[in-house]
PDB file of C-alpha atoms in Angstrom:
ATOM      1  CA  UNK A  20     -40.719  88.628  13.033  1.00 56.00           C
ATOM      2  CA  UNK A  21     -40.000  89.833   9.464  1.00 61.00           C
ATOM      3  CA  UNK A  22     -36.608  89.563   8.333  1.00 87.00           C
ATOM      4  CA  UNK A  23     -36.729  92.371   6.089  1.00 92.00           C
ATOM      5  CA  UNK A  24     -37.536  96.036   7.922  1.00 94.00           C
ATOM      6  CA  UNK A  25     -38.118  98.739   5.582  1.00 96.00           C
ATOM      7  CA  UNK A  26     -38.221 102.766   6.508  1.00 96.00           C
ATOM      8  CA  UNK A  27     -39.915 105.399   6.526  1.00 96.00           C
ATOM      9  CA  UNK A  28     -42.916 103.515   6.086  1.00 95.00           C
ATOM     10  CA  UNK A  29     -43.954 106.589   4.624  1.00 96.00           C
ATOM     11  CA  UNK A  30     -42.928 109.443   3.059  1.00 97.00           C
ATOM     12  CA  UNK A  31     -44.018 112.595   1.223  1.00 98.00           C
ATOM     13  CA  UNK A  32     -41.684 115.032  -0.912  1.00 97.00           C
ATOM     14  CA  UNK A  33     -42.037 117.720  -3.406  1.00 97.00           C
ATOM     15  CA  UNK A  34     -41.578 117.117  -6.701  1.00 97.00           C
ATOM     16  CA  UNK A  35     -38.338 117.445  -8.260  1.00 97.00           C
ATOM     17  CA  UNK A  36     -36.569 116.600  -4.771  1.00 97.00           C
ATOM     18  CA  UNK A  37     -34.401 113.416  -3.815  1.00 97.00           C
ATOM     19  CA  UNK A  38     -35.240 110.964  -1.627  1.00 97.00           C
ATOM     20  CA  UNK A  39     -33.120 107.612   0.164  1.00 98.00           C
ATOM     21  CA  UNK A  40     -35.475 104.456   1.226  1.00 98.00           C
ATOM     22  CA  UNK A  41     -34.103 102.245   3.332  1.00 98.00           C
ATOM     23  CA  UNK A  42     -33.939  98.656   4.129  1.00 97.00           C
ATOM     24  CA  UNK A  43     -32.726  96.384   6.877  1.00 96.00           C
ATOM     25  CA  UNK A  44     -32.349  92.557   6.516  1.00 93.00           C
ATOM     26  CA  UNK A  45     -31.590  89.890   8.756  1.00 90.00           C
ATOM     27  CA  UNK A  46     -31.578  86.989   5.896  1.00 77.00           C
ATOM     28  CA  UNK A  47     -28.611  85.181   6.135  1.00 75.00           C
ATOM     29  CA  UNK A  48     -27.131  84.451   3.680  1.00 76.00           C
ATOM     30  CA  UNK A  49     -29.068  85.797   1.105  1.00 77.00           C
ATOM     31  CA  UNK A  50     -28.978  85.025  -3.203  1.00 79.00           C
ATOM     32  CA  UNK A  51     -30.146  88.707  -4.068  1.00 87.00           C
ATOM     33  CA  UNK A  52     -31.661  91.828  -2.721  1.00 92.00           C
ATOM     34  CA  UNK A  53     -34.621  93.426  -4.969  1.00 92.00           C
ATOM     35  CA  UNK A  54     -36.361  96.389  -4.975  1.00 96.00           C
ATOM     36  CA  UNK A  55     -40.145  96.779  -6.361  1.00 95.00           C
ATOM     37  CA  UNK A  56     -42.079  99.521  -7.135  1.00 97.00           C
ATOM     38  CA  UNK A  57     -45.672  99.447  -6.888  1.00 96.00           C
ATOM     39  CA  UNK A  58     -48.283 101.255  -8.636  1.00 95.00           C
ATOM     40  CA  UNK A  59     -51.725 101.928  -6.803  1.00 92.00           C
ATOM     41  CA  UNK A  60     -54.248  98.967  -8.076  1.00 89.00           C
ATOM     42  CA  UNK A  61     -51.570  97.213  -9.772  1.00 92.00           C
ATOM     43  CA  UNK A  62     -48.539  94.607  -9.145  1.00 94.00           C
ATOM     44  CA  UNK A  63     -45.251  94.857  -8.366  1.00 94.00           C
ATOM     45  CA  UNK A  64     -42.671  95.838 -10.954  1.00 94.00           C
ATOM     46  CA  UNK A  65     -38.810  94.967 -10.589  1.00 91.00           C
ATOM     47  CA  UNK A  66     -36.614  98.215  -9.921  1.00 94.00           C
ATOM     48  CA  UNK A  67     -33.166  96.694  -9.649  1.00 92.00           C
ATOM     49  CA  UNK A  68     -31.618  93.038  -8.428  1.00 89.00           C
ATOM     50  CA  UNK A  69     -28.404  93.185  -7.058  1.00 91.00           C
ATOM     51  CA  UNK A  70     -26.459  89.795  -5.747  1.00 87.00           C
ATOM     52  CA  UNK A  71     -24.458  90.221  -3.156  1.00 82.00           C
ATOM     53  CA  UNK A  72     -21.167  91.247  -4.687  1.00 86.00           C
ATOM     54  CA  UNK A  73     -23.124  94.036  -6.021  1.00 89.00           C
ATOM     55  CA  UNK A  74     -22.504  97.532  -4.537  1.00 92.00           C
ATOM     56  CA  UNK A  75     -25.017  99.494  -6.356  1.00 95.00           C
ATOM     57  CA  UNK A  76     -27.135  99.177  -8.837  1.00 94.00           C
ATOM     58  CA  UNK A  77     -29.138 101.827 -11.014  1.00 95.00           C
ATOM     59  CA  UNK A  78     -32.234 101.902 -13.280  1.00 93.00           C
ATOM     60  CA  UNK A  79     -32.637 105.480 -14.411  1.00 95.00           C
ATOM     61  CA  UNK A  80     -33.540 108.376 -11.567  1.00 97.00           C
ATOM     62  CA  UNK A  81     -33.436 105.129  -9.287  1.00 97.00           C
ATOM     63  CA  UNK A  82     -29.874 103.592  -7.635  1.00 97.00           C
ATOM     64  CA  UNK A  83     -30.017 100.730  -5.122  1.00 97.00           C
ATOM     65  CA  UNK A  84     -26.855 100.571  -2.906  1.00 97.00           C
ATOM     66  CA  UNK A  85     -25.863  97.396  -0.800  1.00 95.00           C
ATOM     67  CA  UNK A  86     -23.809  97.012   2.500  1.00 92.00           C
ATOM     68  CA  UNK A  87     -23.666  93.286   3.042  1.00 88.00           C
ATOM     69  CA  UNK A  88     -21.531  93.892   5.937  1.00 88.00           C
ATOM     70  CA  UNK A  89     -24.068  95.684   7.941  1.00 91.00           C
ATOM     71  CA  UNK A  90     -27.159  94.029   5.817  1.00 91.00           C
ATOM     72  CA  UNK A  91     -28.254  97.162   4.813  1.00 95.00           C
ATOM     73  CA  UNK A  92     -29.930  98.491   1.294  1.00 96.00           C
ATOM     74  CA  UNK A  93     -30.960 101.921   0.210  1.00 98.00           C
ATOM     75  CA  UNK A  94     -32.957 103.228  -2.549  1.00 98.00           C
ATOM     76  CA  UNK A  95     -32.072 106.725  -3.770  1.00 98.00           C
ATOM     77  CA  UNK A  96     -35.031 108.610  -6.015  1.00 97.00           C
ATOM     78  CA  UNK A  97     -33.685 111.615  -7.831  1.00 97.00           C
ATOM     79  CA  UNK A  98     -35.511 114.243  -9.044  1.00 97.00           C
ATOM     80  CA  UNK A  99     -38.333 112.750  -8.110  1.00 97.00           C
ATOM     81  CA  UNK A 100     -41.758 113.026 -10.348  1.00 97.00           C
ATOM     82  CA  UNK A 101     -45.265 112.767  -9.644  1.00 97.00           C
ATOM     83  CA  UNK A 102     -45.504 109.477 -11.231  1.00 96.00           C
ATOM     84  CA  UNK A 103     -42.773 108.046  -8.651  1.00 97.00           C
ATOM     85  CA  UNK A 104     -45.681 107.984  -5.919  1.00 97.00           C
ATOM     86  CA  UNK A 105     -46.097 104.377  -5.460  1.00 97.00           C
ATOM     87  CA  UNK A 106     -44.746 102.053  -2.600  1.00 97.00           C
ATOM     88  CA  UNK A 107     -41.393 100.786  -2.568  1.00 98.00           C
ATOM     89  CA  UNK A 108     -40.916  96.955  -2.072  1.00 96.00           C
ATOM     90  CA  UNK A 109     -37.652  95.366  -0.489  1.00 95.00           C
ATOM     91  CA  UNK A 110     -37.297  91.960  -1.274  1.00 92.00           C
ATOM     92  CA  UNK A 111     -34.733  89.251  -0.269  1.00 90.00           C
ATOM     93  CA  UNK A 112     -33.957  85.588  -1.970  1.00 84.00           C
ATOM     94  CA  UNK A 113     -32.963  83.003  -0.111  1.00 77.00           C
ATOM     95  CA  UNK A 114     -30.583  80.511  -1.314  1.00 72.00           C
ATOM     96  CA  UNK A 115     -31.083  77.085  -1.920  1.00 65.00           C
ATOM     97  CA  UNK A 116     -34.818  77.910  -1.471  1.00 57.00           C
ATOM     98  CA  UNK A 117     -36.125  77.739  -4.606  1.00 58.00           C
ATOM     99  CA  UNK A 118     -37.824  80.874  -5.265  1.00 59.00           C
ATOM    100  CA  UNK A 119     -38.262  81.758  -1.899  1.00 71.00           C
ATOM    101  CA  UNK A 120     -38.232  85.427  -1.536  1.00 80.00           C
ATOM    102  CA  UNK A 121     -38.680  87.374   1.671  1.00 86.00           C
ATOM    103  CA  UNK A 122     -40.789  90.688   1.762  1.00 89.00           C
ATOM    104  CA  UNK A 123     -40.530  93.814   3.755  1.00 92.00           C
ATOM    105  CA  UNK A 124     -43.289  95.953   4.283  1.00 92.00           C
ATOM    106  CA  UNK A 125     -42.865  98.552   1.665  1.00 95.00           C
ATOM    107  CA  UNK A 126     -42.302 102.211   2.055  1.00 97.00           C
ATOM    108  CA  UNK A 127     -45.621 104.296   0.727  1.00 96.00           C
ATOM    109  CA  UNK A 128     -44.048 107.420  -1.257  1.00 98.00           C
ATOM    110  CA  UNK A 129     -46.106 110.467  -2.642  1.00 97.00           C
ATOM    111  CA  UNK A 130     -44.624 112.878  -4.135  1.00 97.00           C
ATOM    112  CA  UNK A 131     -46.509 116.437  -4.620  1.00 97.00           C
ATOM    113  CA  UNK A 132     -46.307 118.908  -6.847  1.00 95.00           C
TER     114      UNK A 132
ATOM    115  CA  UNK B   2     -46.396  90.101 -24.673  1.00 64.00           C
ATOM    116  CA  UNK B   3     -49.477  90.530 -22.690  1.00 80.00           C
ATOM    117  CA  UNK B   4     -47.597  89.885 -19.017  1.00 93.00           C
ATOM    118  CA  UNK B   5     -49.296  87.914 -16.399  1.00 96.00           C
ATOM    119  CA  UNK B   6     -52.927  87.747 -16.987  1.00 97.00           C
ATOM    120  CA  UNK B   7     -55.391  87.687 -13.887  1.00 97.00           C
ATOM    121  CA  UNK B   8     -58.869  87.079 -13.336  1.00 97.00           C
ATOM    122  CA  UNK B   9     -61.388  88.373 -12.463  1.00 97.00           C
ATOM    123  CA  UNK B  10     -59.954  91.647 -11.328  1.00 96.00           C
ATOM    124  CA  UNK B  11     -62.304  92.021  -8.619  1.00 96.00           C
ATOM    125  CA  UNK B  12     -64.499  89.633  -6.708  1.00 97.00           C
ATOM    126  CA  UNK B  13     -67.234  90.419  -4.365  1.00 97.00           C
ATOM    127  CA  UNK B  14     -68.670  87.507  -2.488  1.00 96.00           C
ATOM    128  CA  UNK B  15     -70.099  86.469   0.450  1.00 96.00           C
ATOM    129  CA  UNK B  16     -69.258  84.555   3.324  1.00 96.00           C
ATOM    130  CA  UNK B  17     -69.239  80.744   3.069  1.00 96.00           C
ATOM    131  CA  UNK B  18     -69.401  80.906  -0.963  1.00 97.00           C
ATOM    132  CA  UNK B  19     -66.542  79.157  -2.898  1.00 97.00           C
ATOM    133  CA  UNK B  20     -63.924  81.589  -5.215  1.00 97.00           C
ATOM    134  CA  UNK B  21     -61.719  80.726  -7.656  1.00 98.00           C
ATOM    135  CA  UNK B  22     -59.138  83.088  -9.269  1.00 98.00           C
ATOM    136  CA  UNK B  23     -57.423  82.637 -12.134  1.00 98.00           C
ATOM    137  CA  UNK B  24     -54.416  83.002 -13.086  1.00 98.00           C
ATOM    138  CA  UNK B  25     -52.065  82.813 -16.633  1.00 97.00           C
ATOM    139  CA  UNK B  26     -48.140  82.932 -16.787  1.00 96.00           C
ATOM    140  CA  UNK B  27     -46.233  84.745 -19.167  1.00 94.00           C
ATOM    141  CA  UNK B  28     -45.535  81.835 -22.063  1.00 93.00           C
ATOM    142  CA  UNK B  29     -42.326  80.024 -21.511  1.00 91.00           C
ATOM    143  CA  UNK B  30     -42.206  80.548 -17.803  1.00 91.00           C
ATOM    144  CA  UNK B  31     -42.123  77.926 -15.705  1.00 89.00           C
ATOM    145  CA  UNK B  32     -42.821  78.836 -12.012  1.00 90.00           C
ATOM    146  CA  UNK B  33     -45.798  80.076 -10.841  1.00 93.00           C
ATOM    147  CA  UNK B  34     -46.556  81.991  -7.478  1.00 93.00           C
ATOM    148  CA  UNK B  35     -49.611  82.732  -5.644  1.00 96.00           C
ATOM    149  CA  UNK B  36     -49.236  85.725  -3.104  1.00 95.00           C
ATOM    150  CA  UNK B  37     -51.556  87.617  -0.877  1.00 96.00           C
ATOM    151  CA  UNK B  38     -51.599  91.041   0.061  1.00 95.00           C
ATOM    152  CA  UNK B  39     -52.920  93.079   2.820  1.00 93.00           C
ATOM    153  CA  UNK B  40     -52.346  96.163   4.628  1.00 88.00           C
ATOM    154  CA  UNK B  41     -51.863  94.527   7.697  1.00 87.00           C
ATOM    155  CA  UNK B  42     -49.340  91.825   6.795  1.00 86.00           C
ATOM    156  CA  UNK B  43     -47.949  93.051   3.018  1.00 88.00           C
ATOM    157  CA  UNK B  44     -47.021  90.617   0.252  1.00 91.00           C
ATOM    158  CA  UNK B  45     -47.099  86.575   1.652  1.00 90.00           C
ATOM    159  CA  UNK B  46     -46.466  84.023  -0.595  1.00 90.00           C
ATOM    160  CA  UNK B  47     -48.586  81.499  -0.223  1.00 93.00           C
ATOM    161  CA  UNK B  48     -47.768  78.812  -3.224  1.00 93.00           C
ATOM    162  CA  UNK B  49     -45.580  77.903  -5.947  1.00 89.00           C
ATOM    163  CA  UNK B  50     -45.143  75.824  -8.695  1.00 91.00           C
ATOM    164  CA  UNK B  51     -41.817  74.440 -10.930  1.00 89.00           C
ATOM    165  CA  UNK B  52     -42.938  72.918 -14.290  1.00 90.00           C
ATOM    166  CA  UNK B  53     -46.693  72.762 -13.114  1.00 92.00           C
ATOM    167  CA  UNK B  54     -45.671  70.808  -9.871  1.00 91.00           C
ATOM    168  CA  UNK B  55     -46.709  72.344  -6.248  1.00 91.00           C
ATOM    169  CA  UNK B  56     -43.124  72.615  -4.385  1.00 86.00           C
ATOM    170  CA  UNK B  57     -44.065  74.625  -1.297  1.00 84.00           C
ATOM    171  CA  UNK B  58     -47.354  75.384  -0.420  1.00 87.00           C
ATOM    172  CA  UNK B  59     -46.542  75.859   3.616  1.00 84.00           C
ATOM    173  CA  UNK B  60     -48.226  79.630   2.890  1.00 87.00           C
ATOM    174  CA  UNK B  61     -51.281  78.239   2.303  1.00 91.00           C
ATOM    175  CA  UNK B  62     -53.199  79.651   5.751  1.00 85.00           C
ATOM    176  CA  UNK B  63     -55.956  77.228   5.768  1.00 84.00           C
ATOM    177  CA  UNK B  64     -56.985  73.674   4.093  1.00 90.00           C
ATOM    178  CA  UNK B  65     -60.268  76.178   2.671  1.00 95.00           C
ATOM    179  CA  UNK B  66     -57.356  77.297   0.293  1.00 96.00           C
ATOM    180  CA  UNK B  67     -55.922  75.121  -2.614  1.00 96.00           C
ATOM    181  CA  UNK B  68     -54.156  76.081  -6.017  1.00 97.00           C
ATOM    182  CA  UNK B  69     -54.113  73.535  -8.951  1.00 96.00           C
ATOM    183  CA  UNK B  70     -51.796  73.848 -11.953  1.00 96.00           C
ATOM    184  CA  UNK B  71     -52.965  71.152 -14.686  1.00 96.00           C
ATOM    185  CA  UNK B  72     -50.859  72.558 -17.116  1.00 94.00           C
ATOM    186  CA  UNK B  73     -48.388  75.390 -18.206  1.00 93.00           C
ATOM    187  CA  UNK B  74     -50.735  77.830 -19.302  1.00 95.00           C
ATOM    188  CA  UNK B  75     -53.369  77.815 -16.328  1.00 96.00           C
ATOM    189  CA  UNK B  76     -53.208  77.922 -12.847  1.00 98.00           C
ATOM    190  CA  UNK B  77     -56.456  78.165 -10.357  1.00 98.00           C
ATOM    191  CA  UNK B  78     -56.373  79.379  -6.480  1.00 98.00           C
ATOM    192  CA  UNK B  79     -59.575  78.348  -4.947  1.00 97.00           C
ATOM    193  CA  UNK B  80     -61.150  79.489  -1.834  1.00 97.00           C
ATOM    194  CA  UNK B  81     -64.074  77.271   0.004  1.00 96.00           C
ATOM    195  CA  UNK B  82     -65.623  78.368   2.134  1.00 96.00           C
ATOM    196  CA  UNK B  83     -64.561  81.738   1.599  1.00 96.00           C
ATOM    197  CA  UNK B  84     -64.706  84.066   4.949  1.00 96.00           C
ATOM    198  CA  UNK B  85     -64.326  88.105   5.271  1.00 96.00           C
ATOM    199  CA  UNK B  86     -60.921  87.615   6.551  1.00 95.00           C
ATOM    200  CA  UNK B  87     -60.085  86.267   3.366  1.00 96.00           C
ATOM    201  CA  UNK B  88     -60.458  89.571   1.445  1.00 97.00           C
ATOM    202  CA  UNK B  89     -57.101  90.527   0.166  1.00 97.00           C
ATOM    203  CA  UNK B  90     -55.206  91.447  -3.040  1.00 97.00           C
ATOM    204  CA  UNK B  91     -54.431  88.437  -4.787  1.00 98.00           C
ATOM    205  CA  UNK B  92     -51.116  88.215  -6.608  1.00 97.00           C
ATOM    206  CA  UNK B  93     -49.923  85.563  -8.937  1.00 97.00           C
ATOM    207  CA  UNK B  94     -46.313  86.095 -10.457  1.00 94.00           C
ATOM    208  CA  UNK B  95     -44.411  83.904 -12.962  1.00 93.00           C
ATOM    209  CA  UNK B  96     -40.997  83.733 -13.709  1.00 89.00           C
ATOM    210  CA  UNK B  97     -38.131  81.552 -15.749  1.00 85.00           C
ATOM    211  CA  UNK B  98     -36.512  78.371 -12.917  1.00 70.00           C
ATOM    212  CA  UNK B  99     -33.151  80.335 -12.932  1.00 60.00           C
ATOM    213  CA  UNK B 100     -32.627  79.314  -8.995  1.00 45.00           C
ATOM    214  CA  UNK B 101     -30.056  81.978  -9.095  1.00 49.00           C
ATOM    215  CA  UNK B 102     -31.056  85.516 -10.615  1.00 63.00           C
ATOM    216  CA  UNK B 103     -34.592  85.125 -12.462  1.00 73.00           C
ATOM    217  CA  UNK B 104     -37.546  88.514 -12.041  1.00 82.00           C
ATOM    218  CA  UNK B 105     -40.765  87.164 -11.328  1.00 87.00           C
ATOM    219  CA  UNK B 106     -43.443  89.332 -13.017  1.00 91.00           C
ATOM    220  CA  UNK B 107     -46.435  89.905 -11.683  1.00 94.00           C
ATOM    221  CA  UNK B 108     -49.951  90.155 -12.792  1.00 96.00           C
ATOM    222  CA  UNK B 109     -52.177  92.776 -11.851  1.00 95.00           C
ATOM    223  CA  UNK B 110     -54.279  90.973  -9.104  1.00 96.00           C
ATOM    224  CA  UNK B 111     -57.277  90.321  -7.818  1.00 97.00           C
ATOM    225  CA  UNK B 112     -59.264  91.847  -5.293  1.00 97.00           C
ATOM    226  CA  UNK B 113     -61.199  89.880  -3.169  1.00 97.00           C
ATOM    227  CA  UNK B 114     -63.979  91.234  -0.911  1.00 97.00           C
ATOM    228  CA  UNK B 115     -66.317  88.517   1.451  1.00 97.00           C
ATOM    229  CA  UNK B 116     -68.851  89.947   2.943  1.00 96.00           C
TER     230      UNK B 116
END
């Protein structure tokens, strides 16, 4: 069973609009919570790494938030653009693991114009 | 610098042939991941190296798969026999040994069709 749940698994929204992506762990405990952003045809690409201390975290139009309490990560798009269509990666470290990092299944954004 | 540098970017084989995709870190890194990617099952790491050194290869699905490191620069994922369930993205990422915060960065992968 994967450890890290992500949803919607997909999502479309018209440009310009906001959007929340969220993300539900089990990994426990856990060294950091990532999100990725991923291109059609190409690799992942870090968004934001936040340990868990961290709160939120933000990276231009994009701000991850983190609940450790209730294991629970969101990332918020704003004003979204065309070029934000892409699939969103959630991705959790686990400690002591070397670089052992657990991934959920993405959410699959397009945004239209 | 030029990232993580994969090849070839696409592969189209048949069943029962032997692949091998390659796969160079960004300079100064020193781990090395192989992951696989399909729409079924998402991103699954299935190797990685510290300083050249295989330290968990448990991801590896099958003994038809091995990856080789021989040296800082250059790392090889081989496939033999390859089979059409094999046909996947293939990821390899690099990063600094931070065991604590470190980005891995990721190359632009290969995609692997059997036939």
């Amino acid at each position: 069973k994967n450890q890290v749940e992500q949803s919607p698994q997909s999502l479309i929204i018209l440009e310009g609009k906001n959007c929340t992506l969220q993300c539900n762990y089990t990994v426990s405990p856990f060294s950091n919570l990532r999100w990725y952003k991923q291109d059609t045809g190409r690799g992942p690409v870090s968004l934001t790494i936040m340990t868990f201390s961290e709160n939120t975290k933000s990276n231009g139009r994009y701000t991850a938030t983190l609940d450790a309490d209730t294991k629970q990560s969101s990332l918020h798009i704003t004003a979204s653009q065309l070029s934000d269509s892409a699939s969103y990666i959630c991705v959790v470290r686990i400690p002591g693991a070397g670089n052992m990092l657990t991934f959920g299944g993405g959410t699959r954004l397009m945004v239209k114009p | 610098d030029a990232g993580v540098i994969q090849s070839p970017r696409h592969e189209v084989t048949e069943m029962g042939q032997e692949v091998t995709l390659r796969c160079k870190p960004i300079s100064g890194h020193n781990s090395l991941f192989w992951y696989r990617q399909t729409m079924m099952r998402g991103l699954e790491l299935l190797i990685y190296f510290n300083n050249n050194v295989p330290i968990d290869d448990s991801g590896m699905p099958e003994d038809r798969f091995s990856a080789k490191m021989p040296n800082a620069s250059f790392s090889t994922l081989k496939i033999q026999p390859s089979e059409p369930r094999d046909s996947a993205v293939y990821f390899c990422a690099s990063s600094l040994r931070d065991p604590s915060y470190n980005e891995q960065f990721f190359g632009p992968g290969t995609r692997l069709t059997v036939l």
